[in-house]
Short mmCIF file of C-alpha atoms in Angstrom, two decimals:
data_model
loop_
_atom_site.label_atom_id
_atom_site.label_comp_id
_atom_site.label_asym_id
_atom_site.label_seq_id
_atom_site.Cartn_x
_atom_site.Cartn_y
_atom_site.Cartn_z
CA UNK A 240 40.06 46.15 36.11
CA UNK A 241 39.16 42.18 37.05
CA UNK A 242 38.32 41.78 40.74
CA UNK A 243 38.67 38.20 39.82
CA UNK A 244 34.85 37.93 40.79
CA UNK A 245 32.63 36.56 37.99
CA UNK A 246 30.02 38.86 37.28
CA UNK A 247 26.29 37.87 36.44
CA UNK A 248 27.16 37.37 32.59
CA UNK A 249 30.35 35.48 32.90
CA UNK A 250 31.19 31.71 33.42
CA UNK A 251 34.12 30.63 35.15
CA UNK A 252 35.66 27.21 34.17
CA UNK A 253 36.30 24.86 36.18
CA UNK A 254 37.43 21.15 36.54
CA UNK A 255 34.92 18.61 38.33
CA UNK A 256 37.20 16.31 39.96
CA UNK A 257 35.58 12.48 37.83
CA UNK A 258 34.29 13.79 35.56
CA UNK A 259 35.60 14.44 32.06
CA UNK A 260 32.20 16.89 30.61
CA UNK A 261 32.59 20.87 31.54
CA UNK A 262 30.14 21.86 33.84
CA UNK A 263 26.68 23.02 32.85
CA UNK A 264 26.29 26.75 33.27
CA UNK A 265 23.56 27.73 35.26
CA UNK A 266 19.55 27.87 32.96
CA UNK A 267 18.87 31.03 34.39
CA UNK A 268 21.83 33.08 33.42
CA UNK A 269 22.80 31.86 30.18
CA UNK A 270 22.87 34.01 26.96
CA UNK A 271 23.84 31.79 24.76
CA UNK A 272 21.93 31.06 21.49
CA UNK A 273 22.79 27.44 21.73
CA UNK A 274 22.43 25.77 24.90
CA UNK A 275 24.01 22.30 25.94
CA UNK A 276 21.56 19.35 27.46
CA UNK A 277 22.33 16.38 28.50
CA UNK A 278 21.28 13.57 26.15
CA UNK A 279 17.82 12.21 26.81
CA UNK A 280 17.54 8.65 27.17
CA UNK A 281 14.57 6.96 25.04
CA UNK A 282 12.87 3.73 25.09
CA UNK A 283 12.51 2.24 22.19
CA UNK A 284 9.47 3.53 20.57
CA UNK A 285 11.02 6.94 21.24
CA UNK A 286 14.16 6.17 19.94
CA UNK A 287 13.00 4.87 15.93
CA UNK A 288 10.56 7.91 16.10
CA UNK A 289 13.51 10.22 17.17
CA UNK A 290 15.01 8.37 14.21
CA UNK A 291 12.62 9.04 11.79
CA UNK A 292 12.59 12.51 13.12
CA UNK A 293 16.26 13.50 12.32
CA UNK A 294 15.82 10.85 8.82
CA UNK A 295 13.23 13.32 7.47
CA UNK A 296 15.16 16.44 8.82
CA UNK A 297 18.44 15.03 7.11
CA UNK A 298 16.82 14.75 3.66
CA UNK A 299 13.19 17.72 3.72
CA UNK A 300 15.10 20.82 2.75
CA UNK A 301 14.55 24.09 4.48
CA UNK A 302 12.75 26.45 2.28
CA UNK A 303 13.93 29.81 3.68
CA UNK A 304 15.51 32.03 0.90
CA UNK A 305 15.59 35.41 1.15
CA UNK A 306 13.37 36.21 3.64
CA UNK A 307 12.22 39.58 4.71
CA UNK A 308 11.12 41.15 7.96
CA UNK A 309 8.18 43.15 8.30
CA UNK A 310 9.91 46.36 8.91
CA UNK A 311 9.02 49.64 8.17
CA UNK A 312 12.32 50.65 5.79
CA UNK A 313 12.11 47.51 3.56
CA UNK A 314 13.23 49.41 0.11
CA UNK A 315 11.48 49.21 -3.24
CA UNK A 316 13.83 46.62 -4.72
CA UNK A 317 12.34 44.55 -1.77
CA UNK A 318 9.11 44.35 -3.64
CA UNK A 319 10.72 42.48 -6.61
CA UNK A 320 11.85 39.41 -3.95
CA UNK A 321 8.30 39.38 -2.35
CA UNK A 322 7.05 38.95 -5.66
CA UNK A 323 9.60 36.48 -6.71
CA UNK A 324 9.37 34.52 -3.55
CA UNK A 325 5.34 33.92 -3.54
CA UNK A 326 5.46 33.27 -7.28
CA UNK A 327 7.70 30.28 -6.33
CA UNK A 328 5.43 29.53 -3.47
CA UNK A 329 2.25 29.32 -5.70
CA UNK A 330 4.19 27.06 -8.42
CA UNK A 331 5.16 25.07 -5.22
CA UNK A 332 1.68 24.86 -4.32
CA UNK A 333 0.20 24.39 -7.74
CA UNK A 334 2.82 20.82 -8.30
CA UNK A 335 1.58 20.02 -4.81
CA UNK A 336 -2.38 20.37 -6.29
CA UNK A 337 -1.12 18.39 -9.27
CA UNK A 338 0.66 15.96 -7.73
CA UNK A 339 -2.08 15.38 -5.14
CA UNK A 340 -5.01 15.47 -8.36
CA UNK A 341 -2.95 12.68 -9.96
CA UNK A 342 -2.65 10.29 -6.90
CA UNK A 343 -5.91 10.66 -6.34
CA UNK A 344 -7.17 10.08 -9.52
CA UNK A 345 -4.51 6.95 -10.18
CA UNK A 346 -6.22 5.69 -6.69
CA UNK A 347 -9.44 5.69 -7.58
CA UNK A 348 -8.78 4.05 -11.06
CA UNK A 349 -7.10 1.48 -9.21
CA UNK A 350 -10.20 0.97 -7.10
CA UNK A 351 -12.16 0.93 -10.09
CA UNK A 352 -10.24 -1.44 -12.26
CA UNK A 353 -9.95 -4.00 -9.33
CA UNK A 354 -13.92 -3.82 -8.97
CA UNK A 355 -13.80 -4.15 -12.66
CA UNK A 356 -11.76 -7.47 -12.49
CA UNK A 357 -13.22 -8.56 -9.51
CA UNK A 358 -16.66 -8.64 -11.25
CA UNK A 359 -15.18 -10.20 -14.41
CA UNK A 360 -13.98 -13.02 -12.50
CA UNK A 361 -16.93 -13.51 -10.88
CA UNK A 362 -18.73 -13.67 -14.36
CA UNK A 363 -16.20 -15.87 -15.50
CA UNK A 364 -16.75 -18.19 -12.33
CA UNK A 365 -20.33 -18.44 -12.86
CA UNK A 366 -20.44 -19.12 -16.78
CA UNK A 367 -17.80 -21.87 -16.09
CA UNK A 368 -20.02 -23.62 -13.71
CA UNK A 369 -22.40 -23.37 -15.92
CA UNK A 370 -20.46 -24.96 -18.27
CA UNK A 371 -19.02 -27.54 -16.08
CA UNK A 372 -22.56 -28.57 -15.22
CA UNK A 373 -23.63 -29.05 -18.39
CA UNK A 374 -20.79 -31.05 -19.43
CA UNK A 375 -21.36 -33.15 -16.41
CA UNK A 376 -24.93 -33.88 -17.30
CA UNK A 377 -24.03 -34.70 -20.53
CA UNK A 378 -21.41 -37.37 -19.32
CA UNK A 379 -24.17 -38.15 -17.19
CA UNK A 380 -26.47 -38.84 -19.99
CA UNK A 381 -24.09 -40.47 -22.33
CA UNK A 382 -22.88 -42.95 -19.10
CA UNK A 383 -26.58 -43.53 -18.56
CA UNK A 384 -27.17 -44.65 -22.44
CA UNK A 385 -24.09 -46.63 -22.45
CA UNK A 386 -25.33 -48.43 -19.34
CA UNK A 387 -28.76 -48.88 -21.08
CA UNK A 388 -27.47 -50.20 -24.43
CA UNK A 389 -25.01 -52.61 -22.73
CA UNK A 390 -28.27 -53.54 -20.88
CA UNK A 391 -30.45 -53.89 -23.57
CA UNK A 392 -27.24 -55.67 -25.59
CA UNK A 393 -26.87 -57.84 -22.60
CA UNK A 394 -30.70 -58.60 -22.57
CA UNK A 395 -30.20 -59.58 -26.51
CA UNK A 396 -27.39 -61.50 -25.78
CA UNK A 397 -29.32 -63.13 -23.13
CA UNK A 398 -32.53 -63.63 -25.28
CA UNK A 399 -30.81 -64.72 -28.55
CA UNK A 400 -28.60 -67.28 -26.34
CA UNK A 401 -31.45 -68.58 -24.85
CA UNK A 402 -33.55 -68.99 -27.61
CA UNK A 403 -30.79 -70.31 -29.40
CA UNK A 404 -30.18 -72.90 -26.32
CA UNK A 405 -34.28 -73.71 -26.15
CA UNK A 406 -34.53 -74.55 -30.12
CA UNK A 407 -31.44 -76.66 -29.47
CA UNK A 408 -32.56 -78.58 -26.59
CA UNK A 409 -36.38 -79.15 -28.43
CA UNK A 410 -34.60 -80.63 -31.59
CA UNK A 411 -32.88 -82.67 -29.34
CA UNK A 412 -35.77 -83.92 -27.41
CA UNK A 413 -38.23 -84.66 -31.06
#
């Protein structure tokens, strides 16, 4: 029979007066598997990581499949799971050796080709100043000639017109 009495294991429901959420059974005495908090309030930083947090929990599977306790009366056919189970656990770890061998390998031929071009370019650099410089000394050279033969022209010019201009003026003056 009910003395009407809530004993140490029961809850007794009751309306808050203003307030619409039940109220939150005692921490102590609960025995239930899933217990209610209030929400947390997070700044900012502790909100995207709590974010993250249920982002990778929505989409990492759980990998617990047919587990078995450590119990003294597991059966033989038990033996055939374990076996199954850690067979699947070593191919999981074996992709996961793969996987990791191959990034790291694509990595550091990534690191290597980039040295690779970065000293190509650098060859390249240097063989076209090289190349630059010696066309520039040869348009050097060819400006300086032209510059030369227009002077020596113009000094034939100059020599030929005045030679031309004295035999003129000393026919003139016999």
């Amino acid at each position: 029979m009910s003395t009407g009495k809530p004993r140490d294991g029961d809850f007794q429901m009751v309306a808050a007066p203003g307030t619409s959420k039940p109220p939150l059974p005692p921490a102590a005495a609960s025995n239930a598997i899933v217990e209610y908090t209030t929400p947390v309030v997070f700044k900012e930083e502790e909100e995207d990581l709590e974010v993250k947090l249920r982002r990778i929990i929505d989409n990492v599977p759980v990998r617990v499949s047919n587990t078995s306790g450590s119990s003294a009366g597991s059966g033989s056919g038990d033996f055939h799971q374990y076996r199954q189970m850690r067979r699947k656990e070593q191919d999981r770890l074996a992709r996961m050796e793969v996987d990791y061998q191959k990034r790291k390998e694509l990595a550091e031929f990534n690191l290597r080709r980039e040295e690779r071009i970065k000293a190509a370019e650098e060859r390249t650099a240097k063989k076209r100043a090289k190349r630059q410089k010696k066309k520039q000394r040869k348009k050097e050279k060819k400006i300086k000639l032209n510059a030369e033969g227009e002077q020596q022209q113009q000094e034939k010019e100059d020599y030929s017109s005045g030679d031309g201009d004295s035999d003129k003026d000393e026919g003139t003056a016999h």
